[in-house]
C-alpha angles and dihedrals in degrees: 000000000000119000133199126206116230133262096069134130125244119218119189136156094004099310143084107242120220102234096164093112097042097095100257111155122224112249094015122124119230129195120225089252092053091050091048091050093050091049091051090050087058093052099258093144093177083080092064095095132057106302131207118208125206121182119216101200097190091059098029089233133140111217108206124194134171112255111251117228109215126200123214 
């Protein structure tokens, strides 16, 4: 599973979320599941579904979107 080293930003639903008080530790690697779990603990319910993570290296930001289920 892919990991990301904190500090990083988290962008979801059109905004950059302030995660500075969420308990992330500088220099520690986090899996996508760990990040999702921490976000849910802090009442970011948009993380309740299946999430897709994209990393924008130039800005050191994780762009997180809900996975779309397509019919057909």
